[in-house]
CSV table of C-alpha atoms in Angstrom, one decimal:
chain,number,residue,atom,x,y,z
A,180,MET,CA,-3.8,-46.8,-22.3
A,181,GLN,CA,-5.4,-48.4,-19.4
A,182,GLY,CA,-5.1,-47.6,-15.2
A,183,ARG,CA,-3.8,-44.6,-14.4
A,184,GLY,CA,-0.7,-42.6,-14.2
A,185,LEU,CA,0.2,-38.9,-14.6
A,186,ILE,CA,0.9,-38.0,-18.6
A,187,GLU,CA,3.1,-34.9,-17.7
A,188,HIS,CA,5.3,-32.1,-19.9
A,189,ASN,CA,5.9,-34.4,-23.1
A,190,ASN,CA,6.1,-33.4,-26.9
A,191,ILE,CA,2.9,-35.2,-28.9
A,192,HIS,CA,3.8,-34.8,-32.0
A,193,GLY,CA,3.5,-36.7,-35.8
A,194,ASN,CA,1.6,-40.1,-34.6
A,195,ALA,CA,-0.2,-42.0,-37.0
A,196,LEU,CA,-2.8,-42.5,-34.2
A,197,ALA,CA,-3.7,-40.5,-31.4
A,198,GLY,CA,-1.5,-39.1,-30.1
A,199,ILE,CA,-2.4,-40.4,-26.4
A,200,GLN,CA,-5.5,-42.6,-26.4
A,201,ILE,CA,-7.6,-43.4,-23.0
A,202,ARG,CA,-9.9,-46.1,-22.2
A,203,THR,CA,-11.5,-48.8,-20.1
A,204,SER,CA,-11.8,-47.3,-17.8
A,205,SER,CA,-9.2,-45.5,-17.2
A,206,ASP,CA,-8.5,-42.6,-15.3
A,207,PRO,CA,-5.2,-40.2,-15.7
A,208,ILE,CA,-3.9,-37.4,-15.1
A,209,VAL,CA,-2.6,-35.7,-18.4
A,210,ARG,CA,-1.5,-31.8,-17.8
A,211,TYR,CA,1.1,-29.7,-20.0
A,212,ASN,CA,1.4,-31.2,-22.8
A,213,LYS,CA,1.8,-30.3,-26.2
A,214,ILE,CA,0.3,-32.6,-28.9
A,215,HIS,CA,0.3,-31.2,-32.1
A,216,HIS,CA,-0.1,-32.5,-35.7
A,217,GLY,CA,-0.6,-36.0,-35.8
A,218,GLN,CA,-2.2,-38.1,-38.6
A,219,HIS,CA,-4.9,-38.5,-36.3
A,220,GLY,CA,-6.7,-36.9,-33.5
A,221,GLY,CA,-5.2,-34.9,-30.6
A,222,ILE,CA,-6.4,-37.3,-27.7
A,223,TYR,CA,-9.2,-40.0,-27.8
A,224,VAL,CA,-11.3,-41.2,-25.5
A,225,HIS,CA,-13.7,-44.0,-25.8
A,226,GLU,CA,-15.6,-47.2,-24.0
A,227,LYS,CA,-15.4,-45.5,-20.2
A,228,GLY,CA,-12.9,-43.4,-20.8
A,229,GLN,CA,-11.8,-41.2,-18.0
A,230,GLY,CA,-9.0,-38.4,-16.9
A,231,LEU,CA,-8.6,-35.2,-16.0
A,232,ILE,CA,-6.7,-33.8,-19.1
A,233,GLU,CA,-5.7,-29.9,-18.3
A,234,GLU,CA,-3.3,-27.0,-19.2
A,235,ASN,CA,-2.5,-28.6,-22.1
A,236,GLU,CA,-1.7,-27.4,-26.5
A,237,VAL,CA,-3.5,-29.5,-28.5
A,238,TYR,CA,-3.0,-28.3,-32.1
A,239,ALA,CA,-3.2,-28.8,-36.1
A,240,ASN,CA,-3.4,-32.2,-35.9
A,241,THR,CA,-5.7,-33.5,-38.5
A,242,LEU,CA,-8.9,-35.4,-37.1
A,243,ALA,CA,-10.6,-34.1,-34.8
A,244,GLY,CA,-8.3,-32.4,-31.2
A,245,VAL,CA,-10.2,-34.2,-28.8
A,246,TRP,CA,-12.3,-37.1,-29.7
A,247,ILE,CA,-15.1,-38.7,-26.4
A,248,THR,CA,-17.3,-41.1,-27.2
A,249,THR,CA,-18.7,-44.3,-25.9
A,250,GLY,CA,-20.0,-44.0,-22.3
A,251,SER,CA,-16.8,-40.9,-21.7
A,252,THR,CA,-16.6,-38.8,-18.5
A,253,PRO,CA,-13.3,-36.6,-19.2
A,254,VAL,CA,-13.3,-33.7,-17.7
A,255,LEU,CA,-10.6,-30.8,-19.7
A,256,ARG,CA,-10.1,-28.3,-18.0
A,257,ARG,CA,-7.8,-24.4,-19.0
A,258,ASN,CA,-6.6,-26.5,-22.3
A,259,ARG,CA,-5.7,-24.5,-25.9
A,260,ILE,CA,-7.9,-26.6,-27.9
A,261,HIS,CA,-6.0,-25.1,-31.8
A,262,SER,CA,-5.6,-24.8,-35.2
A,263,GLY,CA,-7.1,-28.6,-36.0
A,264,LYS,CA,-7.7,-29.3,-39.7
A,265,GLN,CA,-11.4,-31.0,-38.1
A,266,VAL,CA,-13.0,-30.3,-35.1
A,267,GLY,CA,-11.2,-29.0,-32.0
A,268,VAL,CA,-13.8,-31.1,-29.2
A,269,TYR,CA,-16.0,-34.0,-30.2
A,270,PHE,CA,-18.9,-35.4,-28.2
A,271,TYR,CA,-20.6,-38.2,-30.4
A,272,ASP,CA,-22.3,-42.0,-29.2
A,273,ASN,CA,-23.3,-40.7,-25.8
A,274,GLY,CA,-19.7,-39.0,-24.5
A,275,HIS,CA,-19.9,-37.4,-21.6
A,276,GLY,CA,-17.4,-35.9,-19.1
A,277,ARG,CA,-16.9,-31.7,-18.4
A,278,LEU,CA,-15.2,-28.8,-20.8
A,279,GLU,CA,-14.7,-26.2,-18.3
A,280,GLU,CA,-12.1,-23.0,-19.7
A,281,ASN,CA,-11.0,-24.1,-22.7
A,282,ASP,CA,-9.7,-21.7,-25.7
A,283,ILE,CA,-11.0,-23.5,-29.0
A,284,PHE,CA,-10.4,-21.9,-32.3
A,285,ASN,CA,-9.5,-21.6,-35.3
A,286,HIS,CA,-10.5,-24.9,-36.2
A,287,LEU,CA,-11.7,-26.5,-40.3
A,288,TYR,CA,-14.8,-27.7,-38.9
A,289,SER,CA,-16.6,-26.6,-35.5
A,290,GLY,CA,-15.4,-25.7,-32.2
A,291,VAL,CA,-17.3,-28.0,-30.3
A,292,GLN,CA,-19.5,-30.8,-31.7
A,293,ILE,CA,-21.9,-33.2,-29.5
A,294,ARG,CA,-24.4,-36.0,-30.9
A,295,THR,CA,-26.1,-39.8,-30.6
A,296,GLY,CA,-27.0,-38.8,-27.2
A,297,SER,CA,-24.0,-37.0,-26.2
A,298,ASN,CA,-25.1,-35.3,-23.2
A,299,PRO,CA,-21.8,-33.0,-22.0
A,300,ILE,CA,-21.8,-30.5,-19.6
A,301,ILE,CA,-19.6,-27.2,-21.2
A,302,ARG,CA,-19.3,-24.1,-19.1
A,303,ARG,CA,-17.2,-20.9,-19.6
A,304,ASN,CA,-15.0,-22.0,-21.7
A,305,LYS,CA,-13.8,-19.1,-25.1
A,306,ILE,CA,-14.7,-20.6,-28.5
A,307,TRP,CA,-14.3,-18.8,-32.0
A,308,GLY,CA,-13.2,-18.9,-35.3
A,309,GLY,CA,-15.0,-22.2,-36.4
A,310,GLN,CA,-15.2,-22.6,-40.1
A,311,ASN,CA,-18.4,-24.2,-39.6
A,312,GLY,CA,-19.8,-22.8,-36.8
A,313,GLY,CA,-19.3,-22.8,-33.5
A,314,VAL,CA,-20.9,-25.6,-31.7
A,315,LEU,CA,-23.0,-27.8,-33.8
A,316,VAL,CA,-25.6,-30.7,-32.0
A,317,TYR,CA,-27.2,-32.8,-34.0
A,318,ASN,CA,-28.5,-36.4,-34.4
A,319,GLY,CA,-29.8,-36.4,-30.9
A,320,GLY,CA,-27.4,-34.7,-29.1
A,321,LEU,CA,-28.0,-33.0,-26.0
A,322,GLY,CA,-25.1,-31.2,-23.8
A,323,VAL,CA,-26.1,-28.4,-21.0
A,324,LEU,CA,-23.9,-24.8,-22.2
A,325,GLU,CA,-23.0,-22.5,-20.0
A,326,GLN,CA,-21.2,-19.0,-19.3
A,327,ASN,CA,-19.3,-19.2,-22.1
A,328,GLU,CA,-17.9,-16.7,-25.6
A,329,ILE,CA,-19.1,-18.0,-29.0
A,330,PHE,CA,-18.0,-15.6,-30.8
A,331,ASP,CA,-16.0,-14.3,-34.6
A,332,ASN,CA,-17.5,-17.7,-36.5
A,333,ALA,CA,-18.0,-18.1,-39.3
A,334,MET,CA,-21.6,-20.0,-39.4
A,335,ALA,CA,-23.8,-20.2,-37.2
A,336,GLY,CA,-22.6,-19.0,-33.4
A,337,VAL,CA,-24.8,-22.5,-31.8
A,338,TRP,CA,-26.2,-25.1,-33.7
A,339,ILE,CA,-29.6,-27.3,-33.4
A,340,LYS,CA,-30.4,-30.0,-36.3
A,341,THR,CA,-32.1,-33.2,-36.4
A,342,ASP,CA,-33.8,-33.8,-33.4
A,343,SER,CA,-31.2,-32.6,-30.6
A,344,ASN,CA,-32.4,-31.2,-27.4
A,345,PRO,CA,-29.2,-28.5,-25.3
A,346,THR,CA,-30.0,-26.0,-23.2
A,347,LEU,CA,-28.0,-23.2,-23.4
A,348,ARG,CA,-27.3,-20.3,-20.3
A,349,ARG,CA,-26.1,-17.6,-19.4
A,350,ASN,CA,-23.9,-17.0,-23.5
A,351,LYS,CA,-23.2,-14.7,-24.6
A,352,ILE,CA,-22.3,-15.7,-28.8
A,353,TYR,CA,-21.4,-12.3,-30.5
A,354,ASP,CA,-20.1,-10.9,-33.8
A,355,GLY,CA,-20.6,-14.1,-35.0
A,356,ARG,CA,-20.7,-13.8,-39.6
A,357,ASP,CA,-24.0,-15.9,-39.7
A,358,GLY,CA,-27.3,-16.7,-36.8
A,359,GLY,CA,-26.5,-15.9,-33.8
A,360,VAL,CA,-28.3,-19.5,-33.1
A,361,CYS,CA,-29.9,-21.1,-35.8
A,362,ILE,CA,-31.8,-24.1,-35.0
A,363,PHE,CA,-33.1,-26.8,-38.1
A,364,ASN,CA,-34.9,-29.7,-38.8
A,365,GLY,CA,-36.8,-30.1,-35.1
A,366,GLY,CA,-34.3,-28.6,-33.8
A,367,LYS,CA,-36.3,-28.7,-29.8
A,368,GLY,CA,-34.0,-26.9,-27.1
A,369,VAL,CA,-34.2,-24.4,-23.8
A,370,LEU,CA,-32.9,-20.4,-24.2
A,371,GLU,CA,-32.4,-18.6,-21.2
A,372,GLU,CA,-30.8,-15.5,-20.1
A,373,ASN,CA,-28.2,-15.9,-23.4
A,374,ASP,CA,-27.2,-11.6,-24.4
A,375,ILE,CA,-27.3,-12.6,-28.9
A,376,PHE,CA,-25.8,-9.5,-30.1
A,377,ARG,CA,-24.1,-8.0,-33.1
A,378,ASN,CA,-23.9,-11.0,-35.9
A,379,ALA,CA,-24.4,-11.1,-39.8
A,380,GLN,CA,-27.6,-12.5,-40.1
A,381,ALA,CA,-30.4,-13.2,-37.0
A,382,GLY,CA,-30.0,-13.6,-33.2
A,383,VAL,CA,-31.3,-16.8,-33.2
A,384,LEU,CA,-33.3,-18.6,-36.6
A,385,ILE,CA,-35.3,-21.1,-36.3
A,386,SER,CA,-37.4,-23.7,-39.3
A,387,THR,CA,-37.7,-26.1,-40.3
A,388,GLN,CA,-40.2,-28.1,-38.1
A,389,SER,CA,-38.0,-26.7,-34.6
A,390,HIS,CA,-39.5,-25.9,-31.4
A,391,PRO,CA,-37.5,-24.4,-29.1
A,392,VAL,CA,-38.2,-22.5,-25.5
A,393,LEU,CA,-36.9,-18.8,-25.4
A,394,ARG,CA,-36.2,-17.2,-21.7
A,395,ARG,CA,-35.2,-14.5,-20.6
A,396,ASN,CA,-32.9,-13.7,-23.7
A,397,ARG,CA,-32.0,-10.5,-24.6
A,398,ILE,CA,-31.6,-10.2,-28.8
A,399,PHE,CA,-29.7,-6.9,-30.3
A,400,ASP,CA,-27.7,-4.5,-32.1
A,401,GLY,CA,-28.2,-7.6,-35.4
A,402,LEU,CA,-27.5,-7.0,-38.7
A,403,ALA,CA,-30.9,-9.0,-39.6
A,404,ALA,CA,-33.8,-10.1,-37.1
A,405,GLY,CA,-33.7,-10.4,-33.9
A,406,VAL,CA,-35.8,-13.1,-34.1
A,407,GLU,CA,-37.2,-15.6,-37.1
A,408,ILE,CA,-39.0,-18.3,-37.7
A,409,THR,CA,-40.1,-19.8,-40.7
A,410,ASN,CA,-41.4,-23.1,-42.8
A,411,ASN,CA,-43.7,-24.7,-40.4
A,412,ALA,CA,-41.0,-23.9,-36.8
A,413,THR,CA,-42.4,-22.4,-34.0
A,414,ALA,CA,-41.3,-22.0,-30.0
A,415,THR,CA,-41.7,-20.4,-27.3
A,416,LEU,CA,-41.1,-17.4,-26.2
A,417,GLU,CA,-41.1,-16.1,-22.5
A,418,PHE,CA,-39.5,-12.4,-21.0
A,419,ASN,CA,-36.9,-11.9,-23.7
A,420,GLN,CA,-35.3,-8.4,-24.7
A,421,ILE,CA,-35.5,-8.0,-28.5
A,422,PHE,CA,-34.1,-4.6,-29.8
A,423,ASN,CA,-32.4,-2.7,-31.8
A,424,ASN,CA,-32.0,-5.4,-34.8
A,425,ARG,CA,-31.9,-3.5,-38.0
A,426,PHE,CA,-35.0,-5.7,-40.1
A,427,GLY,CA,-36.9,-6.1,-37.0
A,428,GLY,CA,-37.0,-6.9,-33.5
A,429,LEU,CA,-39.6,-11.3,-34.1
A,430,CYS,CA,-40.0,-11.6,-38.1
A,431,LEU,CA,-42.0,-14.5,-39.2
A,432,ALA,CA,-43.5,-16.1,-42.0
A,433,SER,CA,-46.2,-16.6,-43.3
A,434,GLY,CA,-48.8,-18.3,-40.4
A,435,VAL,CA,-46.5,-19.2,-38.5
A,436,GLN,CA,-47.4,-19.0,-34.8
A,437,PRO,CA,-45.2,-19.2,-32.0
A,438,ILE,CA,-46.1,-19.7,-28.9
A,439,LEU,CA,-45.8,-16.7,-26.6
A,440,LYS,CA,-46.3,-17.0,-23.2
A,441,GLY,CA,-46.3,-14.5,-20.2
A,442,ALA,CA,-48.1,-11.5,-19.3
A,443,ARG,CA,-50.8,-9.3,-21.7
A,444,PHE,CA,-49.8,-8.3,-25.0
A,445,ILE,CA,-49.5,-4.1,-24.7
A,446,LEU,CA,-48.4,-2.0,-27.6
A,447,CYS,CA,-46.8,1.2,-27.0
A,448,MET,CA,-47.7,3.6,-30.6
A,449,SER,CA,-45.8,6.7,-28.9
A,450,CYS,CA,-42.9,5.4,-27.6
A,451,GLY,CA,-42.6,2.6,-30.6
A,452,GLU,CA,-42.5,-0.7,-28.3
A,453,GLN,CA,-44.2,-3.4,-27.7
A,454,THR,CA,-44.8,-6.3,-24.6
A,455,ALA,CA,-46.2,-9.2,-25.7
A,456,TYR,CA,-46.8,-12.0,-23.2
A,457,GLY,CA,-44.2,-10.6,-20.8
A,458,ASN,CA,-41.1,-10.1,-24.0
A,459,ARG,CA,-40.3,-6.9,-25.1
A,460,ILE,CA,-40.0,-6.0,-28.1
A,461,PHE,CA,-38.7,-2.7,-28.8
A,462,ASP,CA,-35.8,0.2,-31.2
A,463,ASN,CA,-35.7,-2.6,-34.1
A,464,HIS,CA,-35.1,-0.5,-37.4
A,465,ASN,CA,-37.9,-2.9,-38.8
A,466,ALA,CA,-35.7,-1.9,-42.7
A,467,VAL,CA,-37.6,-5.0,-43.8
A,468,GLU,CA,-40.9,-3.8,-43.6
A,469,LYS,CA,-39.9,-0.2,-44.9
A,470,ALA,CA,-38.2,-2.1,-48.4
A,471,VAL,CA,-41.5,-3.7,-48.8
A,472,THR,CA,-42.9,-0.2,-48.6
A,473,SER,CA,-40.5,1.5,-50.5
A,474,GLY,CA,-40.7,-1.8,-53.3
A,475,GLN,CA,-37.0,-2.7,-53.1
A,476,CYS,CA,-35.6,-6.3,-53.3
A,477,LEU,CA,-35.3,-8.8,-50.1
A,478,TYR,CA,-33.8,-10.9,-51.8
A,479,LYS,CA,-30.4,-8.2,-51.4
A,480,ILE,CA,-30.9,-9.1,-47.9
A,481,SER,CA,-31.1,-12.8,-47.4
A,482,SER,CA,-28.6,-14.3,-45.8
A,483,TYR,CA,-27.2,-17.8,-47.7
A,484,THR,CA,-28.4,-20.6,-44.7
A,485,SER,CA,-31.4,-18.3,-43.9
A,486,PHE,CA,-34.8,-18.6,-46.1
A,487,PRO,CA,-35.6,-15.3,-48.8
A,488,MET,CA,-37.1,-12.4,-46.5
A,489,HIS,CA,-39.7,-11.8,-48.4
A,490,ASP,CA,-41.1,-15.1,-46.7
A,491,PHE,CA,-41.4,-13.3,-43.7
A,492,TYR,CA,-43.8,-9.8,-42.4
A,493,ARG,CA,-43.9,-8.5,-39.4
């Protein structure tokens, strides 16, 4: 499709290629359509395509629900993108644009993937039910994720991998069946003012030469550690609150030295609270320390995707 135009109230299904293709600076309005059961993707935006894509239902496509690539900058707003056999929305090779107030759920891969220089704005979406996580940022992906609810994903709520550097701000990341945010293989990123809670594994897991910045987050009610740092990774922690996590607030592998910024270190022996350079770490259950003391095997409390907890001390 080239040019402008209005595509509205159509039932687009069973196509061998994309249900709708927007390319070469085209800027249509795509509204109130059902785009489903395609043998390829639902909507393909490429070669600097634009477009306003709103209030569509995009579902049950063989490849991505929406592909955005090669300098394209569409706006996707208030769509339901679900039940796909791969990814919900896939940004790659400098795909940009805005993703706002969409429901993205029940994909066999991640709800959203961002890679290779892509830098979208992802704001006020609900992303859940991904079998490979909620949001995956990898291979030099960027992006700003703000005020999203990311929950009930089978793996990490947000993965940050392989030299990616997104910004996560004021999101709620919760009820994941693995970790909240997992940062691996040289991942970076800035996490600010997020609520990360009730995840089955670490609220934030940082590993393998990664170095994110965590600032003013609340990481709490986790079934494992609040923050785990392992395997030659490090992190900068500033003014976070880490509390009521089962394994401990801050679990560090041997030799890991995170950078703690802010006020001086204060330890309150009577109340069990520590303030480490502005980070408040309190009311954690310290199950790892208790298991070590009682001689229990720590393999029983390790994640499939995390490193064994016997590598850690508090």
